PDB file of C-alpha atoms in Angstrom:
ATOM      1  CA  MET A  12       0.000   0.000   0.000  1.00  0.00           C
ATOM      2  CA  ASN A  13       1.322   3.450  -0.926  1.00  0.00           C
ATOM      3  CA  ASP A  14       1.308   5.693   2.171  1.00  0.00           C
ATOM      4  CA  LYS A  15       2.469   8.765   0.254  1.00  0.00           C
ATOM      5  CA  TYR A  16      -0.904  10.510   0.533  1.00  0.00           C
ATOM      6  CA  SER A  17      -2.325   8.753   3.604  1.00  0.00           C
ATOM      7  CA  GLU A  18       0.361   9.618   6.178  1.00  0.00           C
ATOM      8  CA  LEU A  19       2.142  12.761   7.237  1.00  0.00           C
ATOM      9  CA  ASN A  20       5.621  13.187   5.774  1.00  0.00           C
ATOM     10  CA  ALA A  21       7.935  14.371   8.546  1.00  0.00           C
ATOM     11  CA  GLU A  22      10.615  15.560   6.120  1.00  0.00           C
ATOM     12  CA  LYS A  23       8.183  17.858   4.332  1.00  0.00           C
ATOM     13  CA  ILE A  24       6.907  19.244   7.639  1.00  0.00           C
ATOM     14  CA  LEU A  25      10.470  20.111   8.659  1.00  0.00           C
ATOM     15  CA  SER A  26      11.137  21.570   5.208  1.00  0.00           C
ATOM     16  CA  THR A  27       8.073  23.808   5.534  1.00  0.00           C
ATOM     17  CA  LEU A  28       9.224  24.994   8.946  1.00  0.00           C
ATOM     18  CA  HIS A  29      12.749  25.637   7.650  1.00  0.00           C
ATOM     19  CA  ARG A  30      11.344  27.718   4.794  1.00  0.00           C
ATOM     20  CA  LEU A  31       9.139  29.622   7.243  1.00  0.00           C
ATOM     21  CA  GLU A  32      12.220  30.554   9.264  1.00  0.00           C
ATOM     22  CA  PHE A  33      13.821  32.073   6.149  1.00  0.00           C
ATOM     23  CA  ARG A  34      10.624  33.981   5.367  1.00  0.00           C
ATOM     24  CA  ILE A  35      10.549  35.479   8.860  1.00  0.00           C
ATOM     25  CA  ARG A  36      14.263  36.305   8.671  1.00  0.00           C
ATOM     26  CA  GLU A  37      13.808  38.171   5.391  1.00  0.00           C
ATOM     27  CA  ARG A  38      10.868  40.277   6.612  1.00  0.00           C
ATOM     28  CA  PHE A  39      11.549  40.582  10.370  1.00  0.00           C
ATOM     29  CA  PRO A  40      15.299  39.987  10.807  1.00  0.00           C
ATOM     30  CA  ASN A  41      15.500  41.518  14.298  1.00  0.00           C
ATOM     31  CA  SER A  42      12.237  40.194  15.728  1.00  0.00           C
ATOM     32  CA  SER A  43      11.882  37.858  18.684  1.00  0.00           C
ATOM     33  CA  LEU A  44       9.520  35.812  16.520  1.00  0.00           C
ATOM     34  CA  LEU A  45      12.561  34.794  14.470  1.00  0.00           C
ATOM     35  CA  ASP A  46      14.273  33.559  17.652  1.00  0.00           C
ATOM     36  CA  VAL A  47      11.176  31.506  18.498  1.00  0.00           C
ATOM     37  CA  CYS A  48      11.092  29.985  15.021  1.00  0.00           C
ATOM     38  CA  GLN A  49      14.797  29.115  15.166  1.00  0.00           C
ATOM     39  CA  GLU A  50      14.320  27.335  18.477  1.00  0.00           C
ATOM     40  CA  PHE A  51      11.214  25.650  17.094  1.00  0.00           C
ATOM     41  CA  ASN A  52      13.308  24.366  14.200  1.00  0.00           C
ATOM     42  CA  MET A  53      15.764  22.692  16.586  1.00  0.00           C
ATOM     43  CA  ILE A  54      12.987  21.246  18.745  1.00  0.00           C
ATOM     44  CA  ALA A  55      11.085  19.983  15.699  1.00  0.00           C
ATOM     45  CA  LYS A  56      14.107  18.033  14.423  1.00  0.00           C
ATOM     46  CA  GLU A  57      14.526  16.346  17.805  1.00  0.00           C
ATOM     47  CA  LEU A  58      10.839  15.516  18.108  1.00  0.00           C
ATOM     48  CA  GLU A  59      10.633  14.196  14.545  1.00  0.00           C
ATOM     49  CA  LEU A  60      13.506  11.817  15.323  1.00  0.00           C
ATOM     50  CA  LEU A  61      11.815  10.811  18.573  1.00  0.00           C
ATOM     51  CA  ALA A  62       8.482  10.119  16.838  1.00  0.00           C
ATOM     52  CA  TYR A  63      10.288   7.957  14.263  1.00  0.00           C
ATOM     53  CA  THR A  64      12.186   6.098  17.006  1.00  0.00           C
ATOM     54  CA  LEU A  65       9.020   5.406  18.999  1.00  0.00           C
ATOM     55  CA  LYS A  66       7.505   3.757  15.934  1.00  0.00           C
ATOM     56  CA  LYS A  67      10.080   0.975  16.216  1.00  0.00           C
ATOM     57  CA  PRO A  68       9.901  -1.811  18.811  1.00  0.00           C
ATOM     58  CA  ILE A  69      12.138  -1.530  21.878  1.00  0.00           C
ATOM     59  CA  TRP A  70      13.750  -4.931  21.572  1.00  0.00           C
ATOM     60  CA  TRP A  71      15.529  -5.033  24.920  1.00  0.00           C
ATOM     61  CA  VAL A  72      12.204  -4.389  26.652  1.00  0.00           C
ATOM     62  CA  ARG A  73      10.416  -7.057  24.605  1.00  0.00           C
ATOM     63  CA  ILE A  74      13.133  -9.669  25.188  1.00  0.00           C
ATOM     64  CA  SER A  75      13.178  -8.890  28.907  1.00  0.00           C
ATOM     65  CA  THR A  76       9.382  -9.062  29.045  1.00  0.00           C
ATOM     66  CA  TRP A  77       9.043 -12.455  27.396  1.00  0.00           C
ATOM     67  CA  THR A  78      11.950 -13.862  29.383  1.00  0.00           C
ATOM     68  CA  PHE A  79      10.226 -12.703  32.557  1.00  0.00           C
ATOM     69  CA  VAL A  80       6.841 -14.114  31.476  1.00  0.00           C
ATOM     70  CA  VAL A  81       8.301 -17.492  30.544  1.00  0.00           C
ATOM     71  CA  THR A  82      10.124 -17.587  33.889  1.00  0.00           C
ATOM     72  CA  LEU A  83       6.881 -16.789  35.727  1.00  0.00           C
ATOM     73  CA  ILE A  84       5.042 -19.570  33.906  1.00  0.00           C
ATOM     74  CA  PHE A  85       7.829 -22.026  34.732  1.00  0.00           C
ATOM     75  CA  ILE A  86       7.756 -21.032  38.415  1.00  0.00           C
ATOM     76  CA  LEU A  87       3.962 -21.268  38.520  1.00  0.00           C
ATOM     77  CA  VAL A  88       3.908 -24.741  36.944  1.00  0.00           C
ATOM     78  CA  ALA A  89       6.709 -25.936  39.218  1.00  0.00           C
ATOM     79  CA  GLY A  90       4.884 -24.554  42.252  1.00  0.00           C
ATOM     80  CA  VAL A  91       1.611 -26.240  41.308  1.00  0.00           C
ATOM     81  CA  ARG A  92       3.364 -29.576  40.803  1.00  0.00           C
ATOM     82  CA  THR A  93       5.135 -29.266  44.146  1.00  0.00           C
ATOM     83  CA  VAL A  94       1.909 -28.437  46.027  1.00  0.00           C
ATOM     84  CA  TYR A  95       0.022 -31.208  44.247  1.00  0.00           C
ATOM     85  CA  HIS A  96       2.691 -33.747  45.077  1.00  0.00           C
ATOM     86  CA  SER A  97       2.935 -32.668  48.726  1.00  0.00           C
ATOM     87  CA  MET A  98      -0.832 -32.885  49.197  1.00  0.00           C
ATOM     88  CA  HIS A  99      -1.307 -36.241  47.464  1.00  0.00           C
ATOM     89  CA  VAL A 100       1.704 -38.139  48.758  1.00  0.00           C
ATOM     90  CA  ASP A 101       2.516 -38.584  52.463  1.00  0.00           C
ATOM     91  CA  GLN A 102       5.960 -38.929  53.976  1.00  0.00           C
ATOM     92  CA  THR A 103       6.052 -42.671  53.243  1.00  0.00           C
ATOM     93  CA  GLY A 104       5.384 -42.055  49.559  1.00  0.00           C
ATOM     94  CA  ILE A 105       1.859 -43.471  49.639  1.00  0.00           C
ATOM     95  CA  LEU A 106      -0.961 -41.659  47.846  1.00  0.00           C
ATOM     96  CA  ARG A 107      -3.601 -40.230  50.143  1.00  0.00           C
ATOM     97  CA  GLN A 108      -7.040 -38.783  49.520  1.00  0.00           C
ATOM     98  CA  LEU A 109      -7.469 -35.005  49.751  1.00  0.00           C
ATOM     99  CA  SER A 110      -9.752 -33.644  52.440  1.00  0.00           C
ATOM    100  CA  LEU A 111     -12.147 -30.753  51.838  1.00  0.00           C
ATOM    101  CA  SER A 112      -9.937 -28.360  53.839  1.00  0.00           C
ATOM    102  CA  ASP A 113      -6.900 -29.393  51.802  1.00  0.00           C
ATOM    103  CA  LEU A 114      -8.823 -28.717  48.608  1.00  0.00           C
ATOM    104  CA  PHE A 115      -9.859 -25.230  49.773  1.00  0.00           C
ATOM    105  CA  GLN A 116      -6.310 -24.447  50.866  1.00  0.00           C
ATOM    106  CA  ALA A 117      -4.870 -25.535  47.529  1.00  0.00           C
ATOM    107  CA  THR A 118      -7.501 -23.579  45.590  1.00  0.00           C
ATOM    108  CA  GLU A 119      -6.886 -20.383  47.601  1.00  0.00           C
ATOM    109  CA  SER A 120      -3.144 -20.689  47.163  1.00  0.00           C
ATOM    110  CA  ALA A 121      -3.518 -21.250  43.402  1.00  0.00           C
ATOM    111  CA  ILE A 122      -5.826 -18.232  43.027  1.00  0.00           C
ATOM    112  CA  ASN A 123      -3.450 -15.947  44.962  1.00  0.00           C
ATOM    113  CA  ASP A 124      -0.490 -17.098  42.908  1.00  0.00           C
ATOM    114  CA  ALA A 125      -2.419 -16.680  39.655  1.00  0.00           C
ATOM    115  CA  ILE A 126      -3.402 -13.098  40.586  1.00  0.00           C
ATOM    116  CA  PHE A 127       0.149 -12.178  41.556  1.00  0.00           C
ATOM    117  CA  PHE A 128       1.670 -13.677  38.424  1.00  0.00           C
ATOM    118  CA  SER A 129      -0.990 -12.075  36.214  1.00  0.00           C
ATOM    119  CA  LEU A 130      -0.295  -8.606  37.640  1.00  0.00           C
ATOM    120  CA  ALA A 131       3.442  -9.084  37.270  1.00  0.00           C
ATOM    121  CA  ALA A 132       3.049 -10.301  33.684  1.00  0.00           C
ATOM    122  CA  TYR A 133       0.706  -7.396  32.822  1.00  0.00           C
ATOM    123  CA  PHE A 134       3.179  -4.898  34.278  1.00  0.00           C
ATOM    124  CA  MET A 135       5.988  -6.280  32.142  1.00  0.00           C
ATOM    125  CA  ILE A 136       3.935  -6.681  28.961  1.00  0.00           C
ATOM    126  CA  THR A 137       2.776  -3.032  29.125  1.00  0.00           C
ATOM    127  CA  ALA A 138       6.271  -1.720  29.949  1.00  0.00           C
ATOM    128  CA  GLU A 139       7.096  -0.807  26.345  1.00  0.00           C
ATOM    129  CA  THR A 140       3.807   1.060  25.905  1.00  0.00           C
ATOM    130  CA  ARG A 141       4.353   3.004  29.118  1.00  0.00           C
ATOM    131  CA  ILE A 142       7.900   3.968  28.138  1.00  0.00           C
ATOM    132  CA  LYS A 143       6.765   5.227  24.730  1.00  0.00           C
ATOM    133  CA  ARG A 144       3.754   6.998  26.245  1.00  0.00           C
ATOM    134  CA  ARG A 145       5.903   8.841  28.794  1.00  0.00           C
ATOM    135  CA  LYS A 146       8.292  10.084  26.098  1.00  0.00           C
ATOM    136  CA  SER A 147       5.410  11.091  23.809  1.00  0.00           C
ATOM    137  CA  LEU A 148       3.569  13.047  26.513  1.00  0.00           C
ATOM    138  CA  LYS A 149       6.771  14.892  27.417  1.00  0.00           C
ATOM    139  CA  ALA A 150       7.206  15.890  23.750  1.00  0.00           C
ATOM    140  CA  LEU A 151       3.565  16.977  23.440  1.00  0.00           C
ATOM    141  CA  HIS A 152       3.921  19.086  26.583  1.00  0.00           C
ATOM    142  CA  GLN A 153       6.921  20.781  24.968  1.00  0.00           C
ATOM    143  CA  LEU A 154       4.871  21.549  21.866  1.00  0.00           C
ATOM    144  CA  ARG A 155       1.990  22.840  23.977  1.00  0.00           C
ATOM    145  CA  SER A 156       4.323  25.233  25.806  1.00  0.00           C
ATOM    146  CA  LEU A 157       5.721  26.451  22.492  1.00  0.00           C
ATOM    147  CA  ALA A 158       2.206  27.147  21.221  1.00  0.00           C
ATOM    148  CA  HIS A 159       1.562  29.385  24.223  1.00  0.00           C
ATOM    149  CA  VAL A 160       4.851  31.219  23.594  1.00  0.00           C
ATOM    150  CA  ILE A 161       3.766  31.935  20.010  1.00  0.00           C
ATOM    151  CA  ASP A 162       0.398  33.127  21.293  1.00  0.00           C
ATOM    152  CA  MET A 163       2.177  35.595  23.584  1.00  0.00           C
ATOM    153  CA  HIS A 164       3.985  37.094  20.580  1.00  0.00           C
ATOM    154  CA  GLN A 165       0.730  37.931  18.817  1.00  0.00           C
ATOM    155  CA  LEU A 166      -1.129  38.918  21.977  1.00  0.00           C
ATOM    156  CA  THR A 167      -0.365  42.653  21.821  1.00  0.00           C
ATOM    157  CA  LYS A 168      -0.739  42.919  18.067  1.00  0.00           C
ATOM    158  CA  ASP A 169      -4.038  44.830  18.038  1.00  0.00           C
ATOM    159  CA  PRO A 170      -5.200  45.463  14.445  1.00  0.00           C
ATOM    160  CA  VAL A 171      -7.615  48.258  15.403  1.00  0.00           C
ATOM    161  CA  ILE A 172      -4.866  50.261  17.120  1.00  0.00           C
ATOM    162  CA  ILE A 173      -2.616  49.768  14.103  1.00  0.00           C
ATOM    163  CA  THR A 174      -5.191  50.972  11.596  1.00  0.00           C
ATOM    164  CA  LYS A 175      -6.682  53.830  13.651  1.00  0.00           C
ATOM    165  CA  ASN A 176      -3.446  54.756  15.455  1.00  0.00           C
ATOM    166  CA  LEU A 177      -5.067  55.900  18.713  1.00  0.00           C
ATOM    167  CA  PRO A 178      -2.672  54.591  21.366  1.00  0.00           C
ATOM    168  CA  THR A 179      -2.841  55.283  25.088  1.00  0.00           C
ATOM    169  CA  ASP A 180       0.066  56.055  27.393  1.00  0.00           C
ATOM    170  CA  SER A 181       0.295  52.373  28.363  1.00  0.00           C
ATOM    171  CA  SER A 182       0.017  50.985  24.831  1.00  0.00           C
ATOM    172  CA  PRO A 183       3.020  49.025  23.523  1.00  0.00           C
ATOM    173  CA  GLU A 184       5.044  50.564  20.743  1.00  0.00           C
ATOM    174  CA  ARG A 185       3.559  49.960  17.293  1.00  0.00           C
ATOM    175  CA  ILE A 186       6.077  50.160  14.487  1.00  0.00           C
ATOM    176  CA  MET A 187       4.506  47.775  11.954  1.00  0.00           C
ATOM    177  CA  SER A 188       2.463  48.776   8.968  1.00  0.00           C
ATOM    178  CA  PRO A 189      -0.868  46.988   8.416  1.00  0.00           C
ATOM    179  CA  PHE A 190       0.773  44.805   5.749  1.00  0.00           C
ATOM    180  CA  GLU A 191       3.667  43.875   8.058  1.00  0.00           C
ATOM    181  CA  LEU A 192       1.289  43.104  10.889  1.00  0.00           C
ATOM    182  CA  SER A 193      -0.725  40.863   8.579  1.00  0.00           C
ATOM    183  CA  ARG A 194       2.450  38.960   7.657  1.00  0.00           C
ATOM    184  CA  TYR A 195       3.520  38.722  11.294  1.00  0.00           C
ATOM    185  CA  LEU A 196       0.186  37.272  12.373  1.00  0.00           C
ATOM    186  CA  ASP A 197       0.162  34.880   9.422  1.00  0.00           C
ATOM    187  CA  TYR A 198       3.618  33.572  10.405  1.00  0.00           C
ATOM    188  CA  CYS A 199       2.354  32.937  13.943  1.00  0.00           C
ATOM    189  CA  SER A 200      -0.609  31.023  12.533  1.00  0.00           C
ATOM    190  CA  GLU A 201       1.652  28.920  10.308  1.00  0.00           C
ATOM    191  CA  MET A 202       3.888  27.978  13.241  1.00  0.00           C
ATOM    192  CA  LEU A 203       0.854  26.893  15.232  1.00  0.00           C
ATOM    193  CA  SER A 204      -0.265  24.736  12.321  1.00  0.00           C
ATOM    194  CA  ILE A 205       3.168  23.101  12.108  1.00  0.00           C
ATOM    195  CA  ILE A 206       3.087  22.421  15.867  1.00  0.00           C
ATOM    196  CA  ASN A 207      -0.198  20.625  15.272  1.00  0.00           C
ATOM    197  CA  LYS A 208       1.314  18.486  12.515  1.00  0.00           C
ATOM    198  CA  ILE A 209       4.407  17.524  14.505  1.00  0.00           C
ATOM    199  CA  GLY A 210       2.172  16.471  17.374  1.00  0.00           C
ATOM    200  CA  ALA A 211       0.142  14.372  14.946  1.00  0.00           C
ATOM    201  CA  LEU A 212       3.310  12.397  14.103  1.00  0.00           C
ATOM    202  CA  PHE A 213       3.161  10.819  17.574  1.00  0.00           C
ATOM    203  CA  SER A 214      -0.471   9.840  17.077  1.00  0.00           C
ATOM    204  CA  GLN A 215       0.381   8.434  13.648  1.00  0.00           C
ATOM    205  CA  ASN A 216       3.285   6.304  14.911  1.00  0.00           C
ATOM    206  CA  LEU A 217       1.785   5.052  18.192  1.00  0.00           C
ATOM    207  CA  LEU A 218      -1.367   3.023  18.808  1.00  0.00           C
ATOM    208  CA  ASP A 219      -2.040   4.475  22.239  1.00  0.00           C
ATOM    209  CA  GLU A 220      -5.364   6.019  23.244  1.00  0.00           C
ATOM    210  CA  VAL A 221      -3.732   8.232  25.887  1.00  0.00           C
ATOM    211  CA  VAL A 222      -1.321   9.684  23.327  1.00  0.00           C
ATOM    212  CA  HIS A 223      -4.149  10.137  20.814  1.00  0.00           C
ATOM    213  CA  ARG A 224      -6.177  12.055  23.387  1.00  0.00           C
ATOM    214  CA  HIS A 225      -3.304  14.422  24.179  1.00  0.00           C
ATOM    215  CA  VAL A 226      -2.618  14.945  20.473  1.00  0.00           C
ATOM    216  CA  ASN A 227      -6.273  15.896  20.004  1.00  0.00           C
ATOM    217  CA  ASP A 228      -5.991  18.331  22.924  1.00  0.00           C
ATOM    218  CA  LEU A 229      -2.931  19.909  21.302  1.00  0.00           C
ATOM    219  CA  SER A 230      -4.812  20.160  18.007  1.00  0.00           C
ATOM    220  CA  GLU A 231      -7.748  21.904  19.678  1.00  0.00           C
ATOM    221  CA  LEU A 232      -5.354  24.342  21.362  1.00  0.00           C
ATOM    222  CA  THR A 233      -3.488  25.285  18.182  1.00  0.00           C
ATOM    223  CA  VAL A 234      -6.663  25.549  16.112  1.00  0.00           C
ATOM    224  CA  GLY A 235      -8.225  27.815  18.733  1.00  0.00           C
ATOM    225  CA  LEU A 236      -5.170  30.066  18.937  1.00  0.00           C
ATOM    226  CA  SER A 237      -4.923  30.214  15.156  1.00  0.00           C
ATOM    227  CA  ALA A 238      -8.606  31.171  14.934  1.00  0.00           C
ATOM    228  CA  LYS A 239      -7.922  34.165  17.207  1.00  0.00           C
ATOM    229  CA  ILE A 240      -5.118  35.251  14.926  1.00  0.00           C
ATOM    230  CA  TRP A 241      -7.258  35.047  11.803  1.00  0.00           C
ATOM    231  CA  GLN A 242      -9.964  37.054  13.510  1.00  0.00           C
ATOM    232  CA  LYS A 243      -7.397  39.821  13.953  1.00  0.00           C
ATOM    233  CA  ILE A 244      -6.384  39.592  10.298  1.00  0.00           C
ATOM    234  CA  MET A 245     -10.004  39.787   9.158  1.00  0.00           C
ATOM    235  CA  ILE A 246     -10.698  42.778  11.460  1.00  0.00           C
ATOM    236  CA  MET A 247      -7.639  44.573  10.106  1.00  0.00           C
ATOM    237  CA  GLU A 248      -8.625  43.967   6.478  1.00  0.00           C
ATOM    238  CA  LYS A 249     -12.118  45.252   7.282  1.00  0.00           C
ATOM    239  CA  GLU A 250     -10.716  48.413   8.908  1.00  0.00           C
ATOM    240  CA  ILE A 251      -8.417  49.061   5.944  1.00  0.00           C
ATOM    241  CA  ASN A 252     -11.159  48.570   3.369  1.00  0.00           C
TER     242      ASN A 252
END
């Protein structure tokens, strides 16, 4: 099956981000937004590599898990055989009939052992998933923090003040033209969109409901922040026209 148009291409996402950095550099060479985009570029490369790595099995964990499970099964079988032999054969080696109390004692012991071994096996079998989930959630938290940083950069960019030029004493300095402000806000929106796509790489490479839920939360955050930005752009275009 050709996945060219059914899966996200990490290389093209990074290429788009790299091109966006050059676009910001050419139009706003001394802006803090350029610094944010440069740092985003470095983070994105690390996270793309992490998402690709998490797609692969962690063999040392899998080998350790199955070795542990096989050992548990061997111990359980050996324990059952030992208990069975001790309860059916007396000290002289003669078979004896089990009493009702002996049967209850053996059943209780078997149930307790089965519960303990099942929990231990479950803990080991899910170890790889938990390791990958922990790394993915840490990466998604990093992307979420970056999205809020980008939102802070567009927070004071008020299109009405720019177009009507009626600042107060406490207003931040406005040195951008309406066209430059439109470009600035658009760059912020594009970075938020790329954050969304990099987060989606973890959902694409991992079959984990917890990771999928956090990726969806990140998507809702970036879409909401981007919607605010485009509202500003639309207000500015309305004021200009």
